[in-house]
Amino acid sequence: MRTIGLDGAEWLAVLRIGLGLWWLESWRHKNKKDWFERGTGIGWAVGVAAKHRWAFVRGGFDAVVTPRPKVMAYVVVYAELALGLGLTLGFLTPIALIGAIVLNLLYFLLMIHDWAEQGQNSMMVLISVVGIFGMSWQTWSLDEAWGLFL
């Protein structure tokens, strides 16, 4: 494989780190006080789910998220932080990549009517899949340094 500047494994690491920074930015821009104390993030999502075109999304959201808004606010915010740190540092990378796929697919389903959200989440899933099959933890990662997932 011919590449410019870096080798293929290093470019995969750049892609993984970039995805991690994308998750960290998602975590950083959330107003944690509003999310945790006032429930703004989950409250907004409840409104989106209530008008969703697919009944299984409305029902699933009502069964899992709506009854426990405070817990789900913490789950979402800290999942984004964990994914960001895991991918940026390359720590437990395959697990973080699978978690990223799951969370992005959930976001994609909830926001199926929003073209911008669909684009962002589908691209993040694609990067995660490439990261898994390209074994992006082999370069510039704590997993590599500690001999994990080799």
mmCIF file of C-alpha atoms in Angstrom:
data_model
loop_
_atom_site.group_PDB
_atom_site.id
_atom_site.type_symbol
_atom_site.label_atom_id
_atom_site.label_comp_id
_atom_site.label_asym_id
_atom_site.label_seq_id
_atom_site.Cartn_x
_atom_site.Cartn_y
_atom_site.Cartn_z
ATOM 1 C CA MET A 1 0.000 0.000 0.000
ATOM 2 C CA ARG A 2 1.338 3.409 -0.944
ATOM 3 C CA THR A 3 0.424 6.410 1.182
ATOM 4 C CA ILE A 4 1.546 9.999 1.584
ATOM 5 C CA GLY A 5 3.299 11.143 4.763
ATOM 6 C CA LEU A 6 2.359 8.268 7.060
ATOM 7 C CA ASP A 7 1.966 4.541 6.591
ATOM 8 C CA GLY A 8 -1.451 2.860 6.445
ATOM 9 C CA ALA A 9 -1.521 1.913 10.125
ATOM 10 C CA GLU A 10 -0.658 5.466 11.124
ATOM 11 C CA TRP A 11 -3.459 6.863 8.936
ATOM 12 C CA LEU A 12 -5.874 4.460 10.639
ATOM 13 C CA ALA A 13 -4.640 5.761 13.989
ATOM 14 C CA VAL A 14 -5.248 9.339 12.797
ATOM 15 C CA LEU A 15 -8.791 8.356 11.828
ATOM 16 C CA ARG A 16 -9.358 6.680 15.233
ATOM 17 C CA ILE A 17 -7.979 9.667 17.130
ATOM 18 C CA GLY A 18 -10.092 12.048 15.050
ATOM 19 C CA LEU A 19 -13.205 10.019 15.876
ATOM 20 C CA GLY A 20 -12.241 10.131 19.545
ATOM 21 C CA LEU A 21 -11.862 13.903 19.391
ATOM 22 C CA TRP A 22 -15.278 14.115 17.717
ATOM 23 C CA TRP A 23 -16.797 12.241 20.687
ATOM 24 C CA LEU A 24 -14.896 14.436 23.148
ATOM 25 C CA GLU A 25 -16.283 17.531 21.431
ATOM 26 C CA SER A 26 -19.788 16.079 21.679
ATOM 27 C CA TRP A 27 -19.201 15.623 25.416
ATOM 28 C CA ARG A 28 -17.520 19.032 25.873
ATOM 29 C CA HIS A 29 -20.257 21.137 24.319
ATOM 30 C CA LYS A 30 -23.024 19.663 26.490
ATOM 31 C CA ASN A 31 -24.118 21.872 29.369
ATOM 32 C CA LYS A 32 -23.692 19.229 32.080
ATOM 33 C CA LYS A 33 -25.519 21.255 34.714
ATOM 34 C CA ASP A 34 -28.583 21.512 32.486
ATOM 35 C CA TRP A 35 -28.357 17.860 31.494
ATOM 36 C CA PHE A 36 -27.985 16.579 35.060
ATOM 37 C CA GLU A 37 -30.078 19.045 37.069
ATOM 38 C CA ARG A 38 -32.793 20.129 34.660
ATOM 39 C CA GLY A 39 -32.792 17.136 32.306
ATOM 40 C CA THR A 40 -32.670 19.289 29.185
ATOM 41 C CA GLY A 41 -30.972 16.744 26.918
ATOM 42 C CA ILE A 42 -33.241 13.848 27.762
ATOM 43 C CA GLY A 43 -36.263 16.144 27.853
ATOM 44 C CA TRP A 44 -35.488 17.248 24.309
ATOM 45 C CA ALA A 45 -35.058 13.611 23.203
ATOM 46 C CA VAL A 46 -38.399 12.654 24.813
ATOM 47 C CA GLY A 47 -40.060 15.256 22.595
ATOM 48 C CA VAL A 48 -38.294 13.913 19.499
ATOM 49 C CA ALA A 49 -39.210 10.310 20.343
ATOM 50 C CA ALA A 50 -42.854 11.178 21.024
ATOM 51 C CA LYS A 51 -43.237 12.453 17.436
ATOM 52 C CA HIS A 52 -41.151 9.701 15.840
ATOM 53 C CA ARG A 53 -42.573 8.128 12.696
ATOM 54 C CA TRP A 54 -41.759 4.578 13.825
ATOM 55 C CA ALA A 55 -43.742 3.038 16.678
ATOM 56 C CA PHE A 56 -40.904 0.739 17.786
ATOM 57 C CA VAL A 57 -38.678 3.774 18.415
ATOM 58 C CA ARG A 58 -41.410 5.544 20.403
ATOM 59 C CA GLY A 59 -42.135 2.370 22.384
ATOM 60 C CA GLY A 60 -38.496 1.544 23.040
ATOM 61 C CA PHE A 61 -37.744 5.077 24.147
ATOM 62 C CA ASP A 62 -40.809 5.116 26.415
ATOM 63 C CA ALA A 63 -39.759 1.786 27.945
ATOM 64 C CA VAL A 64 -36.062 2.478 28.456
ATOM 65 C CA VAL A 65 -35.360 6.220 28.594
ATOM 66 C CA THR A 66 -38.511 8.073 29.661
ATOM 67 C CA PRO A 67 -38.898 6.312 33.063
ATOM 68 C CA ARG A 68 -35.317 7.122 34.091
ATOM 69 C CA PRO A 69 -34.316 10.502 32.651
ATOM 70 C CA LYS A 70 -31.644 11.330 35.247
ATOM 71 C CA VAL A 71 -29.871 7.981 34.878
ATOM 72 C CA MET A 72 -30.036 8.199 31.087
ATOM 73 C CA ALA A 73 -28.578 11.720 31.141
ATOM 74 C CA TYR A 74 -25.553 10.376 33.003
ATOM 75 C CA VAL A 75 -25.333 7.348 30.699
ATOM 76 C CA VAL A 76 -25.307 9.498 27.556
ATOM 77 C CA VAL A 77 -22.900 12.146 28.820
ATOM 78 C CA TYR A 78 -20.396 9.725 30.330
ATOM 79 C CA ALA A 79 -20.661 7.257 27.444
ATOM 80 C CA GLU A 80 -19.580 10.051 25.102
ATOM 81 C CA LEU A 81 -16.682 10.918 27.415
ATOM 82 C CA ALA A 82 -15.608 7.268 27.702
ATOM 83 C CA LEU A 83 -15.748 6.769 23.936
ATOM 84 C CA GLY A 84 -13.785 9.956 23.352
ATOM 85 C CA LEU A 85 -11.054 9.051 25.799
ATOM 86 C CA GLY A 86 -10.907 5.401 24.736
ATOM 87 C CA LEU A 87 -10.568 6.215 21.055
ATOM 88 C CA THR A 88 -8.242 9.197 21.425
ATOM 89 C CA LEU A 89 -5.869 7.356 23.760
ATOM 90 C CA GLY A 90 -6.379 3.982 22.114
ATOM 91 C CA PHE A 91 -7.491 2.315 25.343
ATOM 92 C CA LEU A 92 -9.763 -0.733 25.022
ATOM 93 C CA THR A 93 -10.175 0.451 21.462
ATOM 94 C CA PRO A 94 -12.209 -2.452 19.996
ATOM 95 C CA ILE A 95 -14.704 -2.115 22.851
ATOM 96 C CA ALA A 96 -14.870 1.662 22.359
ATOM 97 C CA LEU A 97 -15.409 1.219 18.609
ATOM 98 C CA ILE A 98 -18.285 -1.218 19.177
ATOM 99 C CA GLY A 99 -19.754 1.166 21.764
ATOM 100 C CA ALA A 100 -19.455 4.013 19.261
ATOM 101 C CA ILE A 101 -21.304 1.994 16.628
ATOM 102 C CA VAL A 102 -24.114 1.173 19.063
ATOM 103 C CA LEU A 103 -24.506 4.750 20.318
ATOM 104 C CA ASN A 104 -24.347 6.241 16.817
ATOM 105 C CA LEU A 105 -26.944 3.767 15.556
ATOM 106 C CA LEU A 106 -29.231 4.695 18.464
ATOM 107 C CA TYR A 107 -28.762 8.388 17.680
ATOM 108 C CA PHE A 108 -29.321 7.665 13.978
ATOM 109 C CA LEU A 109 -32.611 5.862 14.676
ATOM 110 C CA LEU A 110 -33.891 8.535 17.020
ATOM 111 C CA MET A 111 -33.013 11.332 14.605
ATOM 112 C CA ILE A 112 -34.034 9.546 11.387
ATOM 113 C CA HIS A 113 -35.888 12.645 10.171
ATOM 114 C CA ASP A 114 -32.868 14.984 10.530
ATOM 115 C CA TRP A 115 -30.529 14.855 7.502
ATOM 116 C CA ALA A 116 -27.629 16.475 9.337
ATOM 117 C CA GLU A 117 -27.812 13.981 12.196
ATOM 118 C CA GLN A 118 -28.096 11.103 9.739
ATOM 119 C CA GLY A 119 -24.949 12.249 7.968
ATOM 120 C CA GLN A 120 -22.933 12.730 11.129
ATOM 121 C CA ASN A 121 -23.956 9.441 12.702
ATOM 122 C CA SER A 122 -23.557 7.388 9.527
ATOM 123 C CA MET A 123 -20.036 8.779 9.008
ATOM 124 C CA MET A 124 -19.118 8.058 12.632
ATOM 125 C CA VAL A 125 -20.386 4.463 12.202
ATOM 126 C CA LEU A 126 -18.343 4.122 9.005
ATOM 127 C CA ILE A 127 -15.189 5.370 10.739
ATOM 128 C CA SER A 128 -15.823 2.952 13.622
ATOM 129 C CA VAL A 129 -16.242 -0.004 11.247
ATOM 130 C CA VAL A 130 -13.041 0.939 9.396
ATOM 131 C CA GLY A 131 -11.317 1.277 12.780
ATOM 132 C CA ILE A 132 -12.390 -2.221 13.800
ATOM 133 C CA PHE A 133 -11.523 -4.016 10.563
ATOM 134 C CA GLY A 134 -8.331 -1.987 10.141
ATOM 135 C CA MET A 135 -7.379 -2.804 13.762
ATOM 136 C CA SER A 136 -6.650 0.875 14.361
ATOM 137 C CA TRP A 137 -5.382 0.200 17.894
ATOM 138 C CA GLN A 138 -2.108 -1.228 16.526
ATOM 139 C CA THR A 139 -0.452 2.210 16.272
ATOM 140 C CA TRP A 140 -0.232 5.166 18.649
ATOM 141 C CA SER A 141 -2.377 3.584 21.350
ATOM 142 C CA LEU A 142 -2.225 2.416 24.926
ATOM 143 C CA ASP A 143 -3.508 -0.934 23.660
ATOM 144 C CA GLU A 144 -0.392 -1.258 21.507
ATOM 145 C CA ALA A 145 1.911 -0.136 24.323
ATOM 146 C CA TRP A 146 0.397 -2.661 26.732
ATOM 147 C CA GLY A 147 0.119 -5.469 24.193
ATOM 148 C CA LEU A 148 -3.686 -5.617 24.236
ATOM 149 C CA PHE A 149 -5.763 -6.955 21.317
ATOM 150 C CA LEU A 150 -2.765 -7.939 19.198
#
